[in-house]
JSON list of C-alpha atoms in Angstrom, two decimals:
[
{"chain": "A", "resi": 1, "resn": "ASP", "atom": "CA", "xyz": [47.51, 12.30, 11.43]},
{"chain": "A", "resi": 2, "resn": "ARG", "atom": "CA", "xyz": [46.92, 13.32, 15.30]},
{"chain": "A", "resi": 3, "resn": "TYR", "atom": "CA", "xyz": [48.65, 10.32, 16.80]},
{"chain": "A", "resi": 4, "resn": "GLU", "atom": "CA", "xyz": [52.00, 11.23, 14.51]},
{"chain": "A", "resi": 5, "resn": "ARG", "atom": "CA", "xyz": [51.62, 14.15, 15.65]},
{"chain": "A", "resi": 6, "resn": "ALA", "atom": "CA", "xyz": [51.37, 13.31, 19.09]},
{"chain": "A", "resi": 7, "resn": "LEU", "atom": "CA", "xyz": [53.88, 11.04, 19.31]},
{"chain": "A", "resi": 8, "resn": "ARG", "atom": "CA", "xyz": [56.67, 13.46, 17.41]},
{"chain": "A", "resi": 9, "resn": "LEU", "atom": "CA", "xyz": [55.93, 15.71, 19.96]},
{"chain": "A", "resi": 10, "resn": "ALA", "atom": "CA", "xyz": [56.96, 13.13, 22.65]},
{"chain": "A", "resi": 11, "resn": "GLU", "atom": "CA", "xyz": [60.28, 12.18, 21.33]},
{"chain": "A", "resi": 12, "resn": "GLN", "atom": "CA", "xyz": [60.86, 15.71, 20.93]},
{"chain": "A", "resi": 13, "resn": "GLN", "atom": "CA", "xyz": [60.05, 16.29, 24.91]},
{"chain": "A", "resi": 14, "resn": "GLY", "atom": "CA", "xyz": [62.73, 13.51, 24.95]},
{"chain": "A", "resi": 15, "resn": "ASP", "atom": "CA", "xyz": [60.11, 10.80, 25.98]},
{"chain": "A", "resi": 16, "resn": "PRO", "atom": "CA", "xyz": [59.78, 8.44, 23.74]},
{"chain": "A", "resi": 17, "resn": "GLY", "atom": "CA", "xyz": [59.67, 5.37, 24.87]},
{"chain": "A", "resi": 18, "resn": "GLY", "atom": "CA", "xyz": [58.12, 6.25, 28.68]},
{"chain": "A", "resi": 19, "resn": "LYS", "atom": "CA", "xyz": [55.08, 6.49, 30.29]},
{"chain": "A", "resi": 20, "resn": "HIS", "atom": "CA", "xyz": [54.34, 9.43, 27.63]},
{"chain": "A", "resi": 21, "resn": "TYR", "atom": "CA", "xyz": [54.74, 6.92, 24.91]},
{"chain": "A", "resi": 22, "resn": "ASP", "atom": "CA", "xyz": [52.50, 4.75, 26.30]},
{"chain": "A", "resi": 23, "resn": "LEU", "atom": "CA", "xyz": [49.51, 6.33, 27.39]},
{"chain": "A", "resi": 24, "resn": "LEU", "atom": "CA", "xyz": [49.59, 7.72, 23.59]},
{"chain": "A", "resi": 25, "resn": "HIS", "atom": "CA", "xyz": [49.42, 4.12, 22.77]},
{"chain": "A", "resi": 26, "resn": "ASP", "atom": "CA", "xyz": [46.85, 3.10, 24.97]},
{"chain": "A", "resi": 27, "resn": "GLU", "atom": "CA", "xyz": [45.00, 6.68, 23.48]},
{"chain": "A", "resi": 28, "resn": "MET", "atom": "CA", "xyz": [45.28, 4.89, 19.92]},
{"chain": "A", "resi": 29, "resn": "ASP", "atom": "CA", "xyz": [43.81, 1.39, 20.99]},
{"chain": "A", "resi": 30, "resn": "SER", "atom": "CA", "xyz": [40.66, 3.40, 21.77]},
{"chain": "A", "resi": 31, "resn": "TRP", "atom": "CA", "xyz": [40.32, 4.91, 18.63]},
{"chain": "A", "resi": 32, "resn": "ARG", "atom": "CA", "xyz": [40.26, 1.88, 16.73]},
{"chain": "A", "resi": 33, "resn": "GLN", "atom": "CA", "xyz": [38.02, 0.87, 19.27]},
{"chain": "A", "resi": 34, "resn": "HIS", "atom": "CA", "xyz": [35.99, 3.23, 18.19]},
{"chain": "A", "resi": 35, "resn": "MET", "atom": "CA", "xyz": [36.29, 2.88, 14.38]},
{"chain": "A", "resi": 36, "resn": "GLN", "atom": "CA", "xyz": [35.73, -0.88, 14.35]},
{"chain": "A", "resi": 37, "resn": "SER", "atom": "CA", "xyz": [32.65, 0.02, 16.71]},
{"chain": "A", "resi": 38, "resn": "LEU", "atom": "CA", "xyz": [30.92, 1.79, 14.12]},
{"chain": "A", "resi": 39, "resn": "GLN", "atom": "CA", "xyz": [31.58, -0.30, 11.29]},
{"chain": "A", "resi": 40, "resn": "THR", "atom": "CA", "xyz": [30.59, -3.12, 13.21]},
{"chain": "A", "resi": 41, "resn": "GLN", "atom": "CA", "xyz": [27.21, -1.89, 13.66]},
{"chain": "A", "resi": 42, "resn": "ARG", "atom": "CA", "xyz": [26.75, -1.43, 10.06]},
{"chain": "A", "resi": 43, "resn": "LEU", "atom": "CA", "xyz": [27.76, -5.16, 9.20]},
{"chain": "A", "resi": 44, "resn": "GLU", "atom": "CA", "xyz": [25.60, -6.05, 11.58]},
{"chain": "A", "resi": 45, "resn": "ASP", "atom": "CA", "xyz": [22.81, -4.54, 9.33]},
{"chain": "A", "resi": 46, "resn": "GLU", "atom": "CA", "xyz": [23.29, -5.11, 6.79]},
{"chain": "A", "resi": 47, "resn": "SER", "atom": "CA", "xyz": [24.30, -8.60, 7.53]},
{"chain": "A", "resi": 48, "resn": "ARG", "atom": "CA", "xyz": [20.54, -9.27, 9.72]},
{"chain": "A", "resi": 49, "resn": "GLU", "atom": "CA", "xyz": [18.91, -7.53, 6.12]},
{"chain": "A", "resi": 50, "resn": "PHE", "atom": "CA", "xyz": [20.62, -9.70, 4.14]},
{"chain": "A", "resi": 51, "resn": "TRP", "atom": "CA", "xyz": [19.96, -12.35, 6.05]},
{"chain": "A", "resi": 52, "resn": "ASP", "atom": "CA", "xyz": [15.75, -11.76, 6.47]},
{"chain": "A", "resi": 53, "resn": "LYS", "atom": "CA", "xyz": [15.85, -10.48, 2.12]},
{"chain": "A", "resi": 54, "resn": "GLN", "atom": "CA", "xyz": [18.01, -12.55, 0.36]},
{"chain": "A", "resi": 55, "resn": "ILE", "atom": "CA", "xyz": [17.27, -16.24, 2.67]},
{"chain": "A", "resi": 56, "resn": "LEU", "atom": "CA", "xyz": [14.36, -16.28, 4.86]},
{"chain": "A", "resi": 57, "resn": "ARG", "atom": "CA", "xyz": [13.07, -14.23, 2.01]},
{"chain": "A", "resi": 58, "resn": "LYS", "atom": "CA", "xyz": [10.83, -11.92, 3.80]},
{"chain": "A", "resi": 59, "resn": "SER", "atom": "CA", "xyz": [10.04, -9.11, 1.54]},
{"chain": "A", "resi": 60, "resn": "TRP", "atom": "CA", "xyz": [8.10, -12.20, -0.57]},
{"chain": "A", "resi": 61, "resn": "SER", "atom": "CA", "xyz": [5.15, -13.99, -0.60]},
{"chain": "A", "resi": 62, "resn": "PRO", "atom": "CA", "xyz": [5.18, -17.87, -1.13]},
{"chain": "A", "resi": 63, "resn": "THR", "atom": "CA", "xyz": [1.63, -17.59, -2.21]},
{"chain": "A", "resi": 64, "resn": "LEU", "atom": "CA", "xyz": [1.94, -14.74, -4.55]},
{"chain": "A", "resi": 65, "resn": "HIS", "atom": "CA", "xyz": [6.00, -15.52, -5.44]},
{"chain": "A", "resi": 66, "resn": "PRO", "atom": "CA", "xyz": [5.46, -19.05, -6.29]},
{"chain": "A", "resi": 67, "resn": "VAL", "atom": "CA", "xyz": [8.23, -18.55, -8.82]},
{"chain": "A", "resi": 68, "resn": "ASP", "atom": "CA", "xyz": [10.81, -17.38, -6.51]},
{"chain": "A", "resi": 69, "resn": "ALA", "atom": "CA", "xyz": [10.74, -20.09, -4.02]},
{"chain": "A", "resi": 70, "resn": "MET", "atom": "CA", "xyz": [14.73, -20.92, -3.66]},
{"chain": "A", "resi": 71, "resn": "THR", "atom": "CA", "xyz": [15.88, -24.87, -4.31]},
{"chain": "A", "resi": 72, "resn": "ASP", "atom": "CA", "xyz": [17.70, -25.84, -1.63]},
{"chain": "A", "resi": 73, "resn": "THR", "atom": "CA", "xyz": [20.57, -25.68, -3.50]},
{"chain": "A", "resi": 74, "resn": "GLN", "atom": "CA", "xyz": [20.14, -22.98, -4.71]},
{"chain": "A", "resi": 75, "resn": "THR", "atom": "CA", "xyz": [19.39, -21.35, -0.90]},
{"chain": "A", "resi": 76, "resn": "VAL", "atom": "CA", "xyz": [23.18, -22.30, 0.16]},
{"chain": "A", "resi": 77, "resn": "GLN", "atom": "CA", "xyz": [24.74, -21.32, -2.14]},
{"chain": "A", "resi": 78, "resn": "ARG", "atom": "CA", "xyz": [23.21, -17.64, -0.86]},
{"chain": "A", "resi": 79, "resn": "ILE", "atom": "CA", "xyz": [23.86, -18.80, 2.36]},
{"chain": "A", "resi": 80, "resn": "HIS", "atom": "CA", "xyz": [27.99, -19.31, 1.72]},
{"chain": "A", "resi": 81, "resn": "GLU", "atom": "CA", "xyz": [27.71, -15.82, -0.13]},
{"chain": "A", "resi": 82, "resn": "TRP", "atom": "CA", "xyz": [26.09, -14.29, 3.33]},
{"chain": "A", "resi": 83, "resn": "MET", "atom": "CA", "xyz": [29.05, -16.36, 5.41]},
{"chain": "A", "resi": 84, "resn": "ASP", "atom": "CA", "xyz": [31.66, -15.05, 3.06]},
{"chain": "A", "resi": 85, "resn": "ARG", "atom": "CA", "xyz": [30.19, -11.06, 3.48]},
{"chain": "A", "resi": 86, "resn": "TYR", "atom": "CA", "xyz": [29.29, -11.29, 7.22]},
{"chain": "A", "resi": 87, "resn": "ALA", "atom": "CA", "xyz": [31.81, -13.57, 9.06]},
{"chain": "A", "resi": 88, "resn": "GLY", "atom": "CA", "xyz": [32.17, -12.99, 12.50]},
{"chain": "A", "resi": 89, "resn": "THR", "atom": "CA", "xyz": [28.53, -11.03, 12.57]},
{"chain": "A", "resi": 90, "resn": "LEU", "atom": "CA", "xyz": [25.73, -12.11, 15.11]},
{"chain": "A", "resi": 91, "resn": "ALA", "atom": "CA", "xyz": [24.00, -13.19, 12.70]},
{"chain": "A", "resi": 92, "resn": "VAL", "atom": "CA", "xyz": [26.22, -15.70, 11.36]},
{"chain": "A", "resi": 93, "resn": "LYS", "atom": "CA", "xyz": [27.24, -16.63, 14.95]},
{"chain": "A", "resi": 94, "resn": "ASN", "atom": "CA", "xyz": [23.61, -17.01, 15.63]},
{"chain": "A", "resi": 95, "resn": "LEU", "atom": "CA", "xyz": [23.42, -19.92, 12.72]},
{"chain": "A", "resi": 96, "resn": "VAL", "atom": "CA", "xyz": [26.30, -21.16, 13.55]},
{"chain": "A", "resi": 97, "resn": "ALA", "atom": "CA", "xyz": [25.16, -21.67, 17.71]},
{"chain": "A", "resi": 98, "resn": "GLY", "atom": "CA", "xyz": [21.39, -21.07, 17.69]},
{"chain": "A", "resi": 99, "resn": "GLU", "atom": "CA", "xyz": [19.27, -23.44, 19.67]},
{"chain": "A", "resi": 100, "resn": "ASP", "atom": "CA", "xyz": [15.91, -22.58, 17.90]},
{"chain": "A", "resi": 101, "resn": "GLU", "atom": "CA", "xyz": [14.48, -24.24, 15.36]},
{"chain": "A", "resi": 102, "resn": "THR", "atom": "CA", "xyz": [15.16, -22.59, 11.97]},
{"chain": "A", "resi": 103, "resn": "MET", "atom": "CA", "xyz": [18.76, -22.51, 12.36]},
{"chain": "A", "resi": 104, "resn": "GLN", "atom": "CA", "xyz": [18.69, -26.52, 13.15]},
{"chain": "A", "resi": 105, "resn": "HIS", "atom": "CA", "xyz": [17.21, -26.57, 10.03]},
{"chain": "A", "resi": 106, "resn": "TYR", "atom": "CA", "xyz": [19.67, -24.94, 8.03]},
{"chain": "A", "resi": 107, "resn": "ARG", "atom": "CA", "xyz": [22.81, -26.25, 10.20]},
{"chain": "A", "resi": 108, "resn": "GLN", "atom": "CA", "xyz": [21.53, -29.31, 9.07]},
{"chain": "A", "resi": 109, "resn": "LEU", "atom": "CA", "xyz": [20.49, -28.04, 4.52]},
{"chain": "A", "resi": 110, "resn": "LEU", "atom": "CA", "xyz": [24.61, -27.09, 5.17]},
{"chain": "A", "resi": 111, "resn": "ARG", "atom": "CA", "xyz": [25.42, -30.53, 6.62]},
{"chain": "A", "resi": 112, "resn": "GLU", "atom": "CA", "xyz": [23.68, -32.15, 3.25]},
{"chain": "A", "resi": 113, "resn": "HIS", "atom": "CA", "xyz": [25.44, -29.55, 0.94]},
{"chain": "A", "resi": 114, "resn": "PRO", "atom": "CA", "xyz": [29.35, -29.96, 1.68]},
{"chain": "A", "resi": 115, "resn": "ASP", "atom": "CA", "xyz": [30.99, -27.24, -0.52]},
{"chain": "A", "resi": 116, "resn": "PRO", "atom": "CA", "xyz": [34.05, -28.59, -2.19]},
{"chain": "A", "resi": 117, "resn": "GLU", "atom": "CA", "xyz": [35.24, -25.52, -2.83]},
{"chain": "A", "resi": 118, "resn": "TYR", "atom": "CA", "xyz": [35.90, -24.22, -0.40]},
{"chain": "A", "resi": 119, "resn": "SER", "atom": "CA", "xyz": [39.28, -26.01, 1.03]},
{"chain": "A", "resi": 120, "resn": "ALA", "atom": "CA", "xyz": [41.50, -25.17, 4.44]},
{"chain": "A", "resi": 121, "resn": "TYR", "atom": "CA", "xyz": [43.87, -22.96, 2.34]},
{"chain": "A", "resi": 122, "resn": "ARG", "atom": "CA", "xyz": [41.35, -20.99, 1.05]},
{"chain": "A", "resi": 123, "resn": "ALA", "atom": "CA", "xyz": [39.26, -20.50, 4.12]},
{"chain": "A", "resi": 124, "resn": "LYS", "atom": "CA", "xyz": [42.59, -19.82, 5.98]},
{"chain": "A", "resi": 125, "resn": "GLU", "atom": "CA", "xyz": [43.50, -17.05, 3.00]},
{"chain": "A", "resi": 126, "resn": "GLU", "atom": "CA", "xyz": [40.01, -15.58, 3.49]},
{"chain": "A", "resi": 127, "resn": "VAL", "atom": "CA", "xyz": [40.32, -14.65, 7.07]},
{"chain": "A", "resi": 128, "resn": "ARG", "atom": "CA", "xyz": [44.48, -13.93, 6.44]},
{"chain": "A", "resi": 129, "resn": "PRO", "atom": "CA", "xyz": [44.15, -10.09, 6.11]},
{"chain": "A", "resi": 130, "resn": "ALA", "atom": "CA", "xyz": [41.92, -9.91, 9.27]},
{"chain": "A", "resi": 131, "resn": "VAL", "atom": "CA", "xyz": [43.73, -11.72, 11.75]},
{"chain": "A", "resi": 132, "resn": "GLU", "atom": "CA", "xyz": [47.39, -10.41, 10.91]},
{"chain": "A", "resi": 133, "resn": "SER", "atom": "CA", "xyz": [45.45, -6.63, 10.70]},
{"chain": "A", "resi": 134, "resn": "LEU", "atom": "CA", "xyz": [44.02, -8.22, 14.61]},
{"chain": "A", "resi": 135, "resn": "VAL", "atom": "CA", "xyz": [47.34, -9.28, 15.62]},
{"chain": "A", "resi": 136, "resn": "GLY", "atom": "CA", "xyz": [48.94, -6.16, 14.44]},
{"chain": "A", "resi": 137, "resn": "THR", "atom": "CA", "xyz": [47.31, -3.57, 16.11]},
{"chain": "A", "resi": 138, "resn": "ARG", "atom": "CA", "xyz": [47.95, -6.15, 19.53]},
{"chain": "A", "resi": 139, "resn": "PHE", "atom": "CA", "xyz": [43.71, -7.22, 19.58]},
{"chain": "A", "resi": 140, "resn": "TYR", "atom": "CA", "xyz": [44.93, -10.45, 20.68]},
{"chain": "A", "resi": 141, "resn": "HIS", "atom": "CA", "xyz": [41.72, -11.36, 22.04]},
{"chain": "A", "resi": 142, "resn": "LYS", "atom": "CA", "xyz": [39.63, -10.38, 18.49]},
{"chain": "A", "resi": 143, "resn": "ALA", "atom": "CA", "xyz": [42.38, -11.93, 16.66]},
{"chain": "A", "resi": 144, "resn": "ILE", "atom": "CA", "xyz": [41.42, -15.55, 18.48]},
{"chain": "A", "resi": 145, "resn": "GLU", "atom": "CA", "xyz": [37.66, -14.59, 18.61]},
{"chain": "A", "resi": 146, "resn": "ARG", "atom": "CA", "xyz": [38.01, -14.37, 14.79]},
{"chain": "A", "resi": 147, "resn": "LEU", "atom": "CA", "xyz": [39.43, -17.39, 14.19]},
{"chain": "A", "resi": 148, "resn": "THR", "atom": "CA", "xyz": [36.84, -19.63, 16.73]},
{"chain": "A", "resi": 149, "resn": "ASP", "atom": "CA", "xyz": [34.08, -17.68, 14.07]},
{"chain": "A", "resi": 150, "resn": "LEU", "atom": "CA", "xyz": [35.88, -19.55, 11.48]},
{"chain": "A", "resi": 151, "resn": "GLU", "atom": "CA", "xyz": [36.12, -22.74, 12.95]},
{"chain": "A", "resi": 152, "resn": "GLY", "atom": "CA", "xyz": [32.05, -22.52, 13.42]},
{"chain": "A", "resi": 153, "resn": "ILE", "atom": "CA", "xyz": [31.52, -21.72, 9.97]},
{"chain": "A", "resi": 154, "resn": "ALA", "atom": "CA", "xyz": [34.02, -24.65, 8.33]},
{"chain": "A", "resi": 155, "resn": "ARG", "atom": "CA", "xyz": [32.87, -27.31, 10.67]},
{"chain": "A", "resi": 156, "resn": "LEU", "atom": "CA", "xyz": [29.04, -26.25, 8.75]},
{"chain": "A", "resi": 157, "resn": "ARG", "atom": "CA", "xyz": [30.29, -25.87, 5.50]},
{"chain": "A", "resi": 158, "resn": "MET", "atom": "CA", "xyz": [33.45, -27.72, 4.48]},
{"chain": "A", "resi": 159, "resn": "THR", "atom": "CA", "xyz": [33.64, -31.68, 3.79]},
{"chain": "A", "resi": 160, "resn": "ARG", "atom": "CA", "xyz": [35.35, -33.98, 6.33]},
{"chain": "A", "resi": 161, "resn": "GLU", "atom": "CA", "xyz": [38.24, -34.07, 4.55]},
{"chain": "A", "resi": 162, "resn": "ALA", "atom": "CA", "xyz": [38.99, -30.38, 4.68]},
{"chain": "A", "resi": 163, "resn": "TRP", "atom": "CA", "xyz": [38.01, -29.55, 8.32]},
{"chain": "A", "resi": 164, "resn": "THR", "atom": "CA", "xyz": [40.42, -31.64, 9.40]},
{"chain": "A", "resi": 165, "resn": "ASP", "atom": "CA", "xyz": [43.19, -30.23, 7.77]},
{"chain": "A", "resi": 166, "resn": "LEU", "atom": "CA", "xyz": [41.86, -26.20, 9.01]},
{"chain": "A", "resi": 167, "resn": "GLU", "atom": "CA", "xyz": [41.04, -27.56, 12.34]},
{"chain": "A", "resi": 168, "resn": "SER", "atom": "CA", "xyz": [44.42, -27.84, 12.98]},
{"chain": "A", "resi": 169, "resn": "THR", "atom": "CA", "xyz": [46.20, -25.00, 11.19]},
{"chain": "A", "resi": 170, "resn": "ILE", "atom": "CA", "xyz": [43.91, -22.94, 14.08]},
{"chain": "A", "resi": 171, "resn": "ARG", "atom": "CA", "xyz": [44.76, -24.54, 16.99]},
{"chain": "A", "resi": 172, "resn": "THR", "atom": "CA", "xyz": [48.56, -23.70, 15.88]},
{"chain": "A", "resi": 173, "resn": "TRP", "atom": "CA", "xyz": [47.69, -19.95, 14.76]},
{"chain": "A", "resi": 174, "resn": "LYS", "atom": "CA", "xyz": [45.37, -19.95, 18.23]},
{"chain": "A", "resi": 175, "resn": "GLY", "atom": "CA", "xyz": [48.76, -21.07, 19.77]},
{"chain": "A", "resi": 176, "resn": "ASP", "atom": "CA", "xyz": [51.31, -18.42, 18.29]},
{"chain": "A", "resi": 177, "resn": "ILE", "atom": "CA", "xyz": [49.12, -15.76, 18.92]},
{"chain": "A", "resi": 178, "resn": "LEU", "atom": "CA", "xyz": [48.78, -16.52, 22.50]},
{"chain": "A", "resi": 179, "resn": "ASN", "atom": "CA", "xyz": [52.60, -16.91, 22.97]},
{"chain": "A", "resi": 180, "resn": "LYS", "atom": "CA", "xyz": [52.99, -13.46, 21.85]},
{"chain": "A", "resi": 181, "resn": "ALA", "atom": "CA", "xyz": [50.96, -12.13, 24.07]},
{"chain": "A", "resi": 182, "resn": "ARG", "atom": "CA", "xyz": [51.83, -14.25, 26.79]},
{"chain": "A", "resi": 183, "resn": "THR", "atom": "CA", "xyz": [55.36, -11.54, 25.89]},
{"chain": "A", "resi": 184, "resn": "GLU", "atom": "CA", "xyz": [53.80, -8.93, 26.53]},
{"chain": "A", "resi": 185, "resn": "VAL", "atom": "CA", "xyz": [50.95, -8.95, 29.02]},
{"chain": "A", "resi": 186, "resn": "ASP", "atom": "CA", "xyz": [53.25, -8.89, 31.68]},
{"chain": "A", "resi": 187, "resn": "THR", "atom": "CA", "xyz": [54.26, -5.75, 31.04]},
{"chain": "A", "resi": 188, "resn": "ASP", "atom": "CA", "xyz": [51.36, -4.01, 30.36]},
{"chain": "A", "resi": 189, "resn": "MET", "atom": "CA", "xyz": [49.84, -5.61, 34.17]},
{"chain": "A", "resi": 190, "resn": "ARG", "atom": "CA", "xyz": [52.71, -3.89, 35.71]},
{"chain": "A", "resi": 191, "resn": "SER", "atom": "CA", "xyz": [51.90, -1.12, 33.48]},
{"chain": "A", "resi": 192, "resn": "ALA", "atom": "CA", "xyz": [48.71, -0.50, 35.02]},
{"chain": "A", "resi": 193, "resn": "ARG", "atom": "CA", "xyz": [49.76, -1.34, 38.52]},
{"chain": "A", "resi": 194, "resn": "ASP", "atom": "CA", "xyz": [52.16, 1.36, 38.52]},
{"chain": "A", "resi": 195, "resn": "LEU", "atom": "CA", "xyz": [49.45, 4.00, 37.45]},
{"chain": "A", "resi": 196, "resn": "ILE", "atom": "CA", "xyz": [46.83, 2.46, 40.21]},
{"chain": "A", "resi": 197, "resn": "ASP", "atom": "CA", "xyz": [49.82, 2.57, 43.18]},
{"chain": "A", "resi": 198, "resn": "SER", "atom": "CA", "xyz": [50.83, 6.43, 42.20]},
{"chain": "A", "resi": 199, "resn": "GLY", "atom": "CA", "xyz": [47.45, 7.37, 42.23]},
{"chain": "A", "resi": 200, "resn": "GLN", "atom": "CA", "xyz": [47.06, 8.30, 38.73]},
{"chain": "A", "resi": 201, "resn": "ARG", "atom": "CA", "xyz": [43.19, 7.02, 38.87]},
{"chain": "A", "resi": 202, "resn": "GLN", "atom": "CA", "xyz": [42.02, 7.72, 34.93]},
{"chain": "A", "resi": 203, "resn": "ASP", "atom": "CA", "xyz": [45.07, 6.72, 33.61]},
{"chain": "A", "resi": 204, "resn": "ALA", "atom": "CA", "xyz": [45.10, 3.72, 35.46]},
{"chain": "A", "resi": 205, "resn": "ILE", "atom": "CA", "xyz": [41.44, 2.78, 34.14]},
{"chain": "A", "resi": 206, "resn": "ARG", "atom": "CA", "xyz": [42.01, 3.57, 30.53]},
{"chain": "A", "resi": 207, "resn": "LYS", "atom": "CA", "xyz": [45.62, 1.04, 31.10]},
{"chain": "A", "resi": 208, "resn": "LEU", "atom": "CA", "xyz": [43.12, -1.56, 31.72]},
{"chain": "A", "resi": 209, "resn": "GLN", "atom": "CA", "xyz": [40.43, -0.92, 29.93]},
{"chain": "A", "resi": 210, "resn": "THR", "atom": "CA", "xyz": [42.68, -1.11, 26.80]},
{"chain": "A", "resi": 211, "resn": "ILE", "atom": "CA", "xyz": [44.36, -5.05, 28.91]},
{"chain": "A", "resi": 212, "resn": "LEU", "atom": "CA", "xyz": [41.14, -5.84, 28.67]},
{"chain": "A", "resi": 213, "resn": "ARG", "atom": "CA", "xyz": [40.36, -5.25, 24.89]},
{"chain": "A", "resi": 214, "resn": "ARG", "atom": "CA", "xyz": [43.81, -6.53, 23.75]},
{"chain": "A", "resi": 215, "resn": "TYR", "atom": "CA", "xyz": [44.09, -9.62, 25.17]},
{"chain": "A", "resi": 216, "resn": "PRO", "atom": "CA", "xyz": [42.18, -12.95, 26.13]},
{"chain": "A", "resi": 217, "resn": "ARG", "atom": "CA", "xyz": [40.76, -12.99, 29.37]},
{"chain": "A", "resi": 218, "resn": "GLU", "atom": "CA", "xyz": [42.71, -15.75, 30.20]},
{"chain": "A", "resi": 219, "resn": "LEU", "atom": "CA", "xyz": [45.90, -14.08, 30.09]},
{"chain": "A", "resi": 220, "resn": "VAL", "atom": "CA", "xyz": [44.40, -11.03, 32.30]},
{"chain": "A", "resi": 221, "resn": "PRO", "atom": "CA", "xyz": [42.52, -13.32, 35.25]},
{"chain": "A", "resi": 222, "resn": "ASP", "atom": "CA", "xyz": [43.06, -9.78, 38.20]},
{"chain": "A", "resi": 223, "resn": "ALA", "atom": "CA", "xyz": [41.86, -7.23, 35.57]},
{"chain": "A", "resi": 224, "resn": "PRO", "atom": "CA", "xyz": [38.52, -7.33, 35.61]},
{"chain": "A", "resi": 225, "resn": "ASP", "atom": "CA", "xyz": [38.99, -6.90, 39.76]},
{"chain": "A", "resi": 226, "resn": "MET", "atom": "CA", "xyz": [41.25, -4.55, 39.36]},
{"chain": "A", "resi": 227, "resn": "LEU", "atom": "CA", "xyz": [39.19, -2.77, 37.05]},
{"chain": "A", "resi": 228, "resn": "GLU", "atom": "CA", "xyz": [36.43, -2.39, 39.22]},
{"chain": "A", "resi": 229, "resn": "LYS", "atom": "CA", "xyz": [37.37, -1.42, 42.66]},
{"chain": "A", "resi": 230, "resn": "ILE", "atom": "CA", "xyz": [39.47, 1.78, 41.22]},
{"chain": "A", "resi": 231, "resn": "ARG", "atom": "CA", "xyz": [36.46, 2.68, 39.53]}
]
C-alpha cells in the first residue's frame, strides 16, 4: 500500500518513469528482500527441525523404542516429503552436496530407491510458481538458484529417464531467464554509474545492492567492485 501511494504521487508530480520511479522500484525490491529473508529464516528452522526429528529421529532412542526404527523405504519416503516441503533450504542443500558420511549414506539410499512418481513434468510444475514469481519481481539470480536446487534434488530422486527429460528443460529455462535479465542489466548498470557520477552516493549504494540481488554475478562482474569503492 505504501509503495502504491508513493507511485501515484510520483505520477502526479510528473515523474512517472524517471529517477523517482526507478528509486521507488529499488525500495520495493529492498522490502521484498527483507520479507523474503524473514520467510527464509523460518523455513530454515523448520527444515532443520524436520530433518533432526523426522529423519535422524534424534528425539528417539533406538534401544528404548526399537519399534520406531524406520525401514529404508520409510526413510526415503520421509526424505521425499522433507524435500518437497523445504527445497532450497540449507539442510536440503547439505543433503545434495554435503561431504560427511551421514549425507553420503542418505544420498546412496535415495539413489537405490528412485521415485517413479516424481516425473519431469511434476518437478517442473511444482517449482514453476516460485520461479515465475522470482522472475516477475526481477530476482533473476534467485530464480536460477531455485532451478539449480531442483537439479540437485532431481538427480537424487528421479529415475534416469525422468532426469534426462528434466535436465534439458532446466537448461532451456535457465537460458530464457538469463536472456530476459540481459535485456535489463545494461539499463540498471547505466543508472548506477549515473548516480555515482552525480555524487548521489547513498542512492548509488542502494542501486548497486539491488543489482547484486537481482542479477546473476556473471552478468554484473563490475558491480561488487563498484559498490566496494563507493562504500
